[in-house]
Tab-separated table of C-alpha atoms and ligand atoms in Angstrom:
chain	number	residue	atom	x	y	z
A	1	MET	CA	-21.515	11.969	-17.500
A	2	THR	CA	-18.940	14.170	-15.842
A	3	ALA	CA	-18.857	18.256	-15.959
A	4	SER	CA	-16.048	19.432	-17.336
A	5	ILE	CA	-13.462	21.642	-15.593
A	6	SER	CA	-12.818	25.320	-15.580
A	7	SER	CA	-9.251	26.798	-15.997
A	8	GLU	CA	-9.820	28.338	-12.900
A	9	ASN	CA	-10.354	24.974	-11.042
A	10	ILE	CA	-7.722	23.551	-12.692
A	11	PHE	CA	-5.445	26.070	-11.513
A	12	LYS	CA	-6.795	25.925	-7.952
A	13	MET	CA	-6.338	21.834	-8.078
A	14	CYS	CA	-2.973	22.121	-9.636
A	15	PRO	CA	-1.147	25.483	-9.514
A	16	CYS	CA	1.777	24.121	-11.670
A	17	ALA	CA	-0.768	24.282	-14.886
A	18	GLY	CA	-1.247	28.087	-14.107
A	19	ASP	CA	2.518	29.073	-13.269
A	20	LYS	CA	4.277	27.519	-16.356
A	21	THR	CA	6.757	26.104	-14.326
A	22	TYR	CA	6.803	23.340	-16.489
A	23	GLY	CA	5.710	25.669	-19.697
A	24	GLU	CA	2.527	24.790	-21.571
A	25	SER	CA	2.995	21.143	-21.271
A	26	PRO	CA	0.606	20.507	-18.066
A	27	LEU	CA	-2.012	22.438	-19.117
A	28	GLU	CA	-2.331	20.566	-22.921
A	29	LEU	CA	-2.036	17.212	-21.106
A	30	ILE	CA	-5.015	18.167	-19.138
A	31	ASN	CA	-6.902	19.884	-21.753
A	32	TYR	CA	-6.335	16.655	-24.204
A	33	TYR	CA	-7.557	14.075	-21.278
A	34	GLU	CA	-10.622	16.288	-20.945
A	35	SER	CA	-11.599	15.964	-24.408
A	36	LEU	CA	-11.545	11.937	-23.958
A	37	PRO	CA	-14.743	10.337	-23.909
A	38	LYS	CA	-15.801	10.028	-19.945
A	39	ASN	CA	-16.619	6.384	-20.297
A	40	ARG	CA	-14.425	3.184	-19.449
A	41	TYR	CA	-12.001	3.414	-22.198
A	42	GLY	CA	-11.357	7.071	-21.291
A	43	ASP	CA	-11.052	6.408	-17.505
A	44	LEU	CA	-8.598	3.114	-18.429
A	45	LEU	CA	-6.323	5.760	-20.244
A	46	ARG	CA	-6.570	8.585	-17.308
A	47	ILE	CA	-5.426	5.764	-14.877
A	48	MET	CA	-2.654	4.509	-17.192
A	49	ALA	CA	-1.419	8.176	-16.754
A	50	ILE	CA	-0.804	7.289	-12.827
A	51	PRO	CA	1.858	4.523	-13.313
A	52	TYR	CA	3.343	6.439	-16.355
A	53	LEU	CA	3.871	9.858	-13.938
A	54	TYR	CA	5.051	8.369	-11.111
A	55	HIS	CA	7.583	6.287	-12.896
A	56	ALA	CA	8.925	9.248	-14.802
A	57	THR	CA	8.890	11.440	-11.507
A	58	GLU	CA	10.594	8.955	-9.799
A	59	ALA	CA	13.300	8.046	-12.464
A	60	ILE	CA	13.779	11.866	-12.559
A	61	ASN	CA	14.236	12.071	-9.075
A	62	ASP	CA	16.855	9.397	-9.005
A	63	SER	CA	18.694	11.054	-12.054
A	64	ALA	CA	21.343	14.049	-12.178
A	65	THR	CA	19.719	16.133	-14.621
A	66	ASP	CA	17.949	19.189	-14.483
A	67	ALA	CA	14.361	18.159	-13.079
A	68	ILE	CA	12.342	20.886	-14.244
A	69	GLU	CA	13.292	20.231	-17.752
A	70	ALA	CA	13.331	16.199	-17.603
A	71	TYR	CA	9.497	16.933	-16.061
A	72	SER	CA	8.528	18.695	-18.907
A	73	LYS	CA	9.509	16.444	-21.185
A	74	ALA	CA	7.946	13.451	-19.506
A	75	VAL	CA	4.651	15.371	-19.312
A	76	THR	CA	5.151	15.745	-23.314
A	77	ASP	CA	6.123	12.424	-23.762
A	78	LEU	CA	2.882	11.067	-21.732
A	79	LEU	CA	1.036	13.528	-24.079
A	80	SER	CA	2.245	11.817	-27.321
A	81	TYR	CA	2.033	8.138	-25.496
A	82	VAL	CA	-1.668	8.708	-25.034
A	83	LYS	CA	-2.442	10.535	-28.114
A	84	THR	CA	-1.023	7.026	-29.965
A	85	THR	CA	-2.795	4.458	-27.737
A	86	ASP	CA	-3.671	1.397	-29.472
A	87	VAL	CA	-6.946	1.065	-27.597
A	88	SER	CA	-8.084	-2.096	-29.275
A	89	GLY	CA	-5.448	-3.509	-26.770
A	90	LEU	CA	-7.027	-2.388	-23.847
A	91	LYS	CA	-10.371	-4.361	-24.511
A	92	SER	CA	-8.974	-7.516	-22.719
A	93	ILE	CA	-8.165	-5.158	-19.682
A	94	LEU	CA	-11.357	-3.651	-19.837
A	95	GLU	CA	-13.227	-7.129	-19.991
A	96	LEU	CA	-10.997	-8.331	-16.829
A	97	ALA	CA	-12.162	-5.295	-14.795
A	98	GLN	CA	-15.574	-5.770	-15.871
A	99	GLY	CA	-17.670	-5.284	-12.714
A	100	SER	CA	-15.290	-3.487	-10.860
A	101	ASP	CA	-16.982	-0.249	-10.824
A	102	GLU	CA	-20.022	-1.159	-9.934
A	103	PHE	CA	-19.924	-1.453	-6.740
A	104	GLU	CA	-18.427	1.575	-5.918
A	105	GLN	CA	-21.220	3.288	-3.273
A	106	LEU	CA	-19.132	6.241	-2.225
A	107	GLU	CA	-20.942	8.464	0.569
A	108	GLU	CA	-21.145	12.449	0.117
A	109	GLN	CA	-19.342	13.120	3.223
A	110	VAL	CA	-16.001	13.841	2.885
A	111	GLU	CA	-14.397	11.951	5.792
A	112	THR	CA	-16.534	8.371	4.839
A	113	HIS	CA	-15.768	9.161	1.277
A	114	THR	CA	-11.510	9.427	2.065
A	115	GLY	CA	-12.154	6.364	4.802
A	116	GLN	CA	-13.450	3.994	2.296
A	117	HIS	CA	-10.516	4.838	-0.065
A	118	TYR	CA	-7.437	4.370	2.359
A	119	GLY	CA	-9.352	1.173	4.196
A	120	ASN	CA	-9.640	-0.377	0.770
A	121	LEU	CA	-5.958	0.582	0.120
A	122	PHE	CA	-5.000	-0.680	3.438
A	123	LYS	CA	-6.581	-4.175	2.991
A	124	GLY	CA	-4.189	-4.868	0.315
A	125	PHE	CA	-1.272	-4.519	2.155
A	126	SER	CA	0.859	-8.126	2.663
A	127	ASP	CA	1.716	-8.679	6.509
A	128	HIS	CA	5.411	-7.824	5.340
A	129	SER	CA	4.433	-4.654	4.612
A	130	TYR	CA	2.160	-3.946	7.469
A	131	PHE	CA	4.104	-5.365	10.044
A	132	ASN	CA	7.757	-5.226	9.095
A	133	GLU	CA	8.003	-2.088	6.736
A	134	ALA	CA	6.046	0.255	9.182
A	135	LYS	CA	8.178	-0.652	12.303
A	136	GLU	CA	11.123	-0.289	10.214
A	137	LEU	CA	10.192	3.249	8.868
A	138	LEU	CA	9.167	4.281	12.222
A	139	LYS	CA	12.448	3.132	13.673
A	140	THR	CA	14.841	4.329	10.786
A	141	ARG	CA	12.757	8.085	11.082
A	142	LEU	CA	13.293	8.332	15.082
A	143	GLU	CA	16.708	6.859	15.047
A	144	ARG	CA	18.467	9.272	11.967
A	145	ASN	CA	16.887	12.459	13.677
A	146	GLY	CA	18.266	11.322	17.238
A	147	ILE	CA	15.147	10.925	18.780
A	148	GLU	CA	15.290	8.516	21.918
A	149	ILE	CA	11.762	8.436	24.065
A	150	GLU	CA	12.710	7.330	27.222
A	151	ASN	CA	10.848	4.298	29.176
A	152	LEU	CA	9.126	3.798	25.939
A	153	LYS	CA	7.556	0.454	27.975
A	154	ASN	CA	5.712	2.713	30.333
A	155	LYS	CA	4.430	5.272	27.528
A	156	THR	CA	0.657	5.189	26.076
A	157	VAL	CA	0.669	6.220	22.541
A	158	LEU	CA	-2.535	7.510	20.465
A	159	ASP	CA	-2.306	7.369	16.510
A	160	GLN	CA	-4.261	10.026	15.375
A	161	GLY	CA	-6.020	8.807	12.063
A	162	CYS	CA	-4.453	5.497	12.294
A	163	GLY	CA	-5.898	4.106	9.278
A	164	GLY	CA	-5.125	0.314	8.758
A	165	GLY	CA	-3.318	0.756	12.144
A	166	ARG	CA	0.200	-0.079	10.699
A	167	TYR	CA	2.029	2.635	12.951
A	168	THR	CA	-0.228	1.754	15.905
A	169	VAL	CA	1.091	-1.740	15.711
A	170	ALA	CA	4.622	-0.334	14.984
A	171	TRP	CA	4.563	1.474	18.069
A	172	SER	CA	3.651	-1.376	20.197
A	173	LEU	CA	6.430	-3.391	18.307
A	174	LEU	CA	8.913	-0.664	19.276
A	175	GLY	CA	7.976	-1.505	23.036
A	176	ALA	CA	5.012	0.956	24.165
A	177	LYS	CA	3.030	0.083	26.900
A	178	GLU	CA	-0.614	0.565	25.380
A	179	CYS	CA	-1.528	1.886	21.932
A	180	THR	CA	-4.654	3.432	20.564
A	181	GLY	CA	-5.637	3.846	16.743
A	182	VAL	CA	-8.588	6.523	16.216
A	183	ASP	CA	-9.990	6.578	12.693
A	184	LEU	CA	-13.143	6.891	10.786
A	185	SER	CA	-12.533	4.432	8.337
A	186	ASP	CA	-14.941	1.326	8.963
A	187	ILE	CA	-12.642	-0.400	6.602
A	188	GLY	CA	-9.852	0.237	7.826
A	189	LEU	CA	-10.473	-0.388	11.618
A	190	GLU	CA	-11.923	-4.009	10.597
A	191	ASP	CA	-8.668	-4.652	8.747
A	192	ALA	CA	-6.616	-3.292	11.665
A	193	THR	CA	-8.565	-5.192	14.398
A	194	LYS	CA	-8.374	-8.613	12.423
A	195	ARG	CA	-4.129	-8.263	11.831
A	196	VAL	CA	-3.628	-7.112	15.402
A	197	GLU	CA	-6.084	-10.404	16.958
A	198	ALA	CA	-4.601	-12.666	14.125
A	199	ALA	CA	-0.935	-11.726	15.319
A	200	LYS	CA	-1.905	-12.219	18.977
A	201	ILE	CA	-0.829	-8.541	19.938
A	202	LYS	CA	-2.575	-7.420	23.054
A	203	ASN	CA	-2.177	-4.182	23.632
A	204	VAL	CA	-3.310	-2.529	20.729
A	205	SER	CA	-6.699	-1.145	20.565
A	206	PHE	CA	-8.730	0.812	18.105
A	207	VAL	CA	-11.690	3.354	18.632
A	208	LYS	CA	-13.902	4.800	16.001
A	209	SER	CA	-13.996	8.465	15.746
A	210	THR	CA	-13.017	11.889	14.033
A	211	VAL	CA	-9.818	13.107	14.809
A	212	LEU	CA	-11.293	16.798	14.887
A	213	ASN	CA	-13.060	15.784	17.867
A	214	LEU	CA	-11.098	13.029	19.905
A	215	PRO	CA	-13.671	11.229	22.429
A	216	PHE	CA	-10.636	11.453	25.371
A	217	GLU	CA	-10.326	14.121	28.367
A	218	ASP	CA	-7.749	16.423	28.158
A	219	ASP	CA	-3.987	15.203	29.084
A	220	THR	CA	-4.491	11.277	28.264
A	221	PHE	CA	-1.557	10.064	26.307
A	222	ASP	CA	2.311	10.059	26.795
A	223	ILE	CA	2.854	9.879	23.214
A	224	VAL	CA	0.289	11.593	20.136
A	225	TYR	CA	1.537	10.469	16.770
A	226	SER	CA	-0.187	11.454	13.519
A	227	ASN	CA	1.012	10.351	10.377
A	228	GLY	CA	-0.029	12.136	7.132
A	229	VAL	CA	-3.863	12.367	8.196
A	230	LEU	CA	-4.918	16.061	8.728
A	231	HIS	CA	-4.321	17.067	5.634
A	232	HIS	CA	-7.123	15.010	4.604
A	233	THR	CA	-9.547	16.413	6.800
A	234	THR	CA	-11.737	19.318	6.521
A	235	ASP	CA	-10.100	21.291	9.336
A	236	TRP	CA	-6.149	20.597	9.891
A	237	LYS	CA	-6.112	23.131	12.159
A	238	LEU	CA	-8.521	21.961	14.388
A	239	GLY	CA	-7.167	18.444	14.203
A	240	ILE	CA	-3.643	20.089	15.507
A	241	ALA	CA	-5.500	21.608	18.662
A	242	GLU	CA	-7.207	18.125	19.382
A	243	GLN	CA	-3.600	16.185	19.140
A	244	ILE	CA	-2.093	18.848	21.656
A	245	ARG	CA	-5.291	18.941	23.979
A	246	VAL	CA	-5.059	14.999	24.518
A	247	LEU	CA	-1.177	14.981	24.924
A	248	LYS	CA	0.006	14.884	28.849
A	249	PRO	CA	1.706	17.807	29.799
A	250	GLY	CA	5.510	17.169	28.926
A	251	GLY	CA	4.408	14.149	26.630
A	252	PHE	CA	5.642	13.804	22.822
A	253	GLY	CA	3.619	14.798	19.634
A	254	TRP	CA	4.777	13.665	16.179
A	255	GLN	CA	2.901	15.530	13.338
A	256	TYR	CA	3.500	14.505	9.678
A	257	LEU	CA	1.700	16.835	6.883
A	258	ILE	CA	2.315	17.201	3.259
A	259	GLU	CA	4.807	20.054	2.096
A	260	ASN	CA	4.226	23.030	0.224
A	261	PRO	CA	6.236	23.653	-2.071
A	262	GLY	CA	6.549	20.142	-2.652
A	263	GLY	CA	8.633	19.942	-6.216
A	264	ILE	CA	7.911	17.852	-9.429
A	265	GLN	CA	6.776	14.594	-7.187
A	266	TRP	CA	3.534	16.870	-5.515
A	267	ASP	CA	3.200	18.792	-9.058
A	268	SER	CA	2.797	15.271	-10.546
A	269	ILE	CA	0.242	14.262	-8.137
A	270	GLU	CA	-1.713	17.408	-8.908
A	271	ILE	CA	-1.743	16.827	-12.450
A	272	LEU	CA	-2.945	13.416	-11.977
A	273	ARG	CA	-5.637	14.583	-9.662
A	274	VAL	CA	-7.150	17.045	-12.109
A	275	ILE	CA	-6.909	14.316	-14.779
A	276	THR	CA	-8.471	11.642	-12.528
A	277	ARG	CA	-10.994	12.879	-10.714
A	278	ASN	CA	-14.124	11.331	-11.820
A	279	VAL	CA	-12.360	8.260	-12.376
A	280	ASN	CA	-13.838	5.037	-9.997
A	281	LYS	CA	-11.754	4.303	-7.526
A	282	ASN	CA	-12.626	0.573	-7.079
A	283	PHE	CA	-11.925	0.683	-11.158
A	284	ALA	CA	-8.711	2.521	-10.986
A	285	ARG	CA	-7.230	-0.491	-8.142
A	286	THR	CA	-8.401	-2.969	-10.191
A	287	VAL	CA	-6.805	-2.056	-13.611
A	288	MET	CA	-3.704	-1.203	-11.470
A	289	LYS	CA	-4.052	-4.911	-10.281
A	290	LEU	CA	-4.445	-6.591	-13.786
A	291	LEU	CA	-1.619	-3.963	-14.664
A	292	GLY	CA	0.801	-6.278	-12.345
A	293	ILE	CA	1.578	-3.467	-9.620
A	294	PRO	CA	1.865	-4.678	-6.150
A	295	ALA	CA	-0.669	-3.668	-3.206
A	296	ASN	CA	1.816	-1.342	-1.654
A	297	ARG	CA	2.647	0.447	-4.792
A	298	ILE	CA	-0.883	0.913	-5.606
A	299	PHE	CA	-1.551	2.284	-2.077
A	300	PHE	CA	1.428	4.691	-2.762
A	301	MET	CA	0.401	5.739	-6.252
A	302	LEU	CA	-3.360	6.306	-5.432
A	303	ASP	CA	-2.963	7.467	-1.873
A	304	HIS	CA	-2.694	10.828	-2.671
A	305	VAL	CA	-4.510	10.786	-6.293
A	306	MET	CA	-7.875	9.884	-5.072
A	307	VAL	CA	-8.324	11.536	-1.850
A	308	PRO	CA	-10.770	14.048	-1.696
A	309	ILE	CA	-8.800	16.903	0.357
A	310	ASN	CA	-5.091	17.045	-0.271
A	311	ASP	CA	-4.159	20.087	1.772
A	312	ARG	CA	-0.516	21.155	1.097
A	313	LEU	CA	1.202	23.380	3.779
A	314	THR	CA	4.352	25.401	4.203
A	315	PRO	CA	6.521	24.601	7.328
A	316	MET	CA	5.328	28.006	8.711
A	317	GLU	CA	1.497	27.264	8.479
A	318	ILE	CA	2.115	24.212	10.591
A	319	GLU	CA	4.911	25.661	13.027
A	320	ASN	CA	2.711	28.749	13.713
A	321	GLU	CA	-0.541	26.570	14.395
A	322	LEU	CA	1.542	24.181	17.085
A	323	ILE	CA	2.670	27.005	19.098
A	324	LEU	CA	-0.825	28.679	18.789
A	325	ASN	CA	-1.796	25.588	20.825
A	326	GLY	CA	0.981	25.438	22.997
A	327	ALA	CA	3.443	23.189	21.592
A	328	LYS	CA	7.180	23.507	23.077
A	329	ASN	CA	10.487	22.158	21.852
A	330	ILE	CA	9.285	22.417	18.378
A	331	LYS	CA	11.615	20.891	16.147
A	332	ARG	CA	11.183	20.201	12.097
A	333	LEU	CA	13.036	16.818	11.722
A	334	GLU	CA	15.691	16.978	9.307
A	335	ARG	CA	16.106	13.311	8.126
A	336	GLY	CA	13.718	10.719	7.249
A	337	ALA	CA	13.920	7.117	5.641
A	338	ASP	CA	15.687	6.176	2.384
A	339	PHE	CA	12.870	7.390	0.138
A	340	ASP	CA	11.785	10.227	2.001
A	341	GLY	CA	12.365	13.504	-0.095
A	342	ILE	CA	13.783	15.150	3.263
A	343	GLU	CA	16.479	12.339	3.496
A	344	LYS	CA	17.352	13.252	-0.394
A	345	ILE	CA	17.609	17.066	0.564
A	346	TYR	CA	19.818	16.177	3.564
A	347	ASN	CA	22.379	14.009	1.321
A	348	LYS	CA	22.524	16.819	-0.878
A	349	ILE	CA	21.557	14.778	-4.346
A	350	PRO	CA	21.437	16.989	-7.518
A	351	PHE	CA	18.591	19.324	-8.150
A	352	ALA	CA	17.140	18.338	-4.873
A	353	GLU	CA	14.678	21.438	-4.199
A	354	GLN	CA	13.315	21.117	-7.764
A	355	LYS	CA	12.069	17.316	-6.952
A	356	PHE	CA	11.273	17.779	-3.656
A	357	GLY	CA	10.403	21.060	-2.580
A	358	VAL	CA	11.254	21.483	1.048
A	359	GLY	CA	10.892	17.912	2.005
A	360	GLU	CA	8.317	16.357	4.079
A	361	ASN	CA	6.658	18.176	6.930
A	362	ARG	CA	7.480	16.478	10.472
A	363	PHE	CA	7.237	18.047	13.283
A	364	ILE	CA	7.919	16.726	16.882
A	365	PHE	CA	7.249	18.895	20.051
A	366	THR	CA	6.387	18.204	23.545
A	367	LYS	CA	3.575	20.109	25.403
B	401	SAM	C1	-2.876	8.311	4.384
B	401	SAM	S1	-4.100	7.560	5.535
B	401	SAM	C2	-2.542	7.805	6.590
B	401	SAM	C3	-2.757	6.387	7.965
B	401	SAM	C4	-1.896	5.939	8.721
B	401	SAM	N1	-1.961	6.950	9.977
B	401	SAM	C5	-1.054	5.795	8.180
B	401	SAM	O1	0.163	6.283	8.288
B	401	SAM	O2	-0.647	4.498	7.554
B	401	SAM	C6	-5.134	9.037	6.238
B	401	SAM	C7	-6.381	8.257	7.289
B	401	SAM	O3	-7.069	9.543	7.471
B	401	SAM	C8	-7.897	9.000	7.880
B	401	SAM	N2	-9.140	10.323	8.087
B	401	SAM	C9	-9.483	11.123	7.465
B	401	SAM	N3	-10.100	12.304	7.793
B	401	SAM	C10	-10.165	11.613	9.284
B	401	SAM	C11	-11.171	12.332	10.261
B	401	SAM	N4	-11.506	13.311	10.138
B	401	SAM	N5	-11.299	11.340	11.418
B	401	SAM	C12	-10.939	10.298	11.533
B	401	SAM	N6	-9.726	9.777	10.583
B	401	SAM	C13	-9.943	10.715	8.984
B	401	SAM	C14	-8.771	7.864	6.939
B	401	SAM	O4	-9.492	7.335	7.219
B	401	SAM	C15	-7.627	7.680	6.799
B	401	SAM	O5	-7.154	6.469	7.549
């Protein structure tokens, strides 16, 4: 049995339910899901809200209509949909998913819990997503922002919070000399090691450690890259201090942290975080697989929805912290890959701010 949630905690986890950006619809939706039984039927309905809201949000993001109006309607539509679901049709999915929720032994410790969550998601990546997509994303984000790293073939890279190591490998494929990935996730590191060995990549290695106390001397690496990690830790500020500590003077830092405000994209994630907060993650992954959703989409959808800590930060908060720790030449990137919010803001798509807030916080700097 799971405890119900107070309105105060709903508003803390999901400010848009309290500030009425979308009227009453988010709170009504959350309250309806709260009233559903806390069993596998109830959880199946909660999981089905994830692709529903993701697809709705993406459709709005691709349209030219007022995003706030359209999103309020999408939330109301989801409520009608869930109220009228014919649960008898869900029996076969439940039968096929049977057993998937019995093996989850999530550790109490937040880091281990987060590591297991991501390790399991990364494991599902195809070789194409793992090797090609990550390299292309990194390359595009560097090129579109005019970032040229001179003499990359002589540079050492640390990937702070590498997960399954896709970007550690991407740096190697782009030509870096030696690339080290650090993460706490046993599942992620095991998968990373297997993939690198199978691909016979020699200049990539992995170390198990917290990113909040890196096992390296000061001034060790030419590049310290951190992509979407510190907002899931207990102390993102300490993570920035560690990043800069191990960076060589003159070295290049990259820090990506999620944004506040974040538009309907992040409001949607926060609604889903409340609704699915007690749902078994293995069960969620299995159900989404049974629904025919590809692994990289499952990763994309469950990434922030099911992770214990998901702190969103304003550009100013991050910049201040970088300055405080001695970073120089700080620049917030204005461009990204095609699907990045920041790229859509750059291209001035209609209602970009309603959709993406300030866009991804990707900072580069030197030490
Ligand atoms: C969203 S994933 C990002 C992984 C990778 N940077 C990428 O972009 O593919 C977040 C990663 O942070 C790791 N993580 C979270 N807290 C950590 C900590 N305190 N120390 C080390 N790794 C941590 C998780 O295990 C997970 O692999």
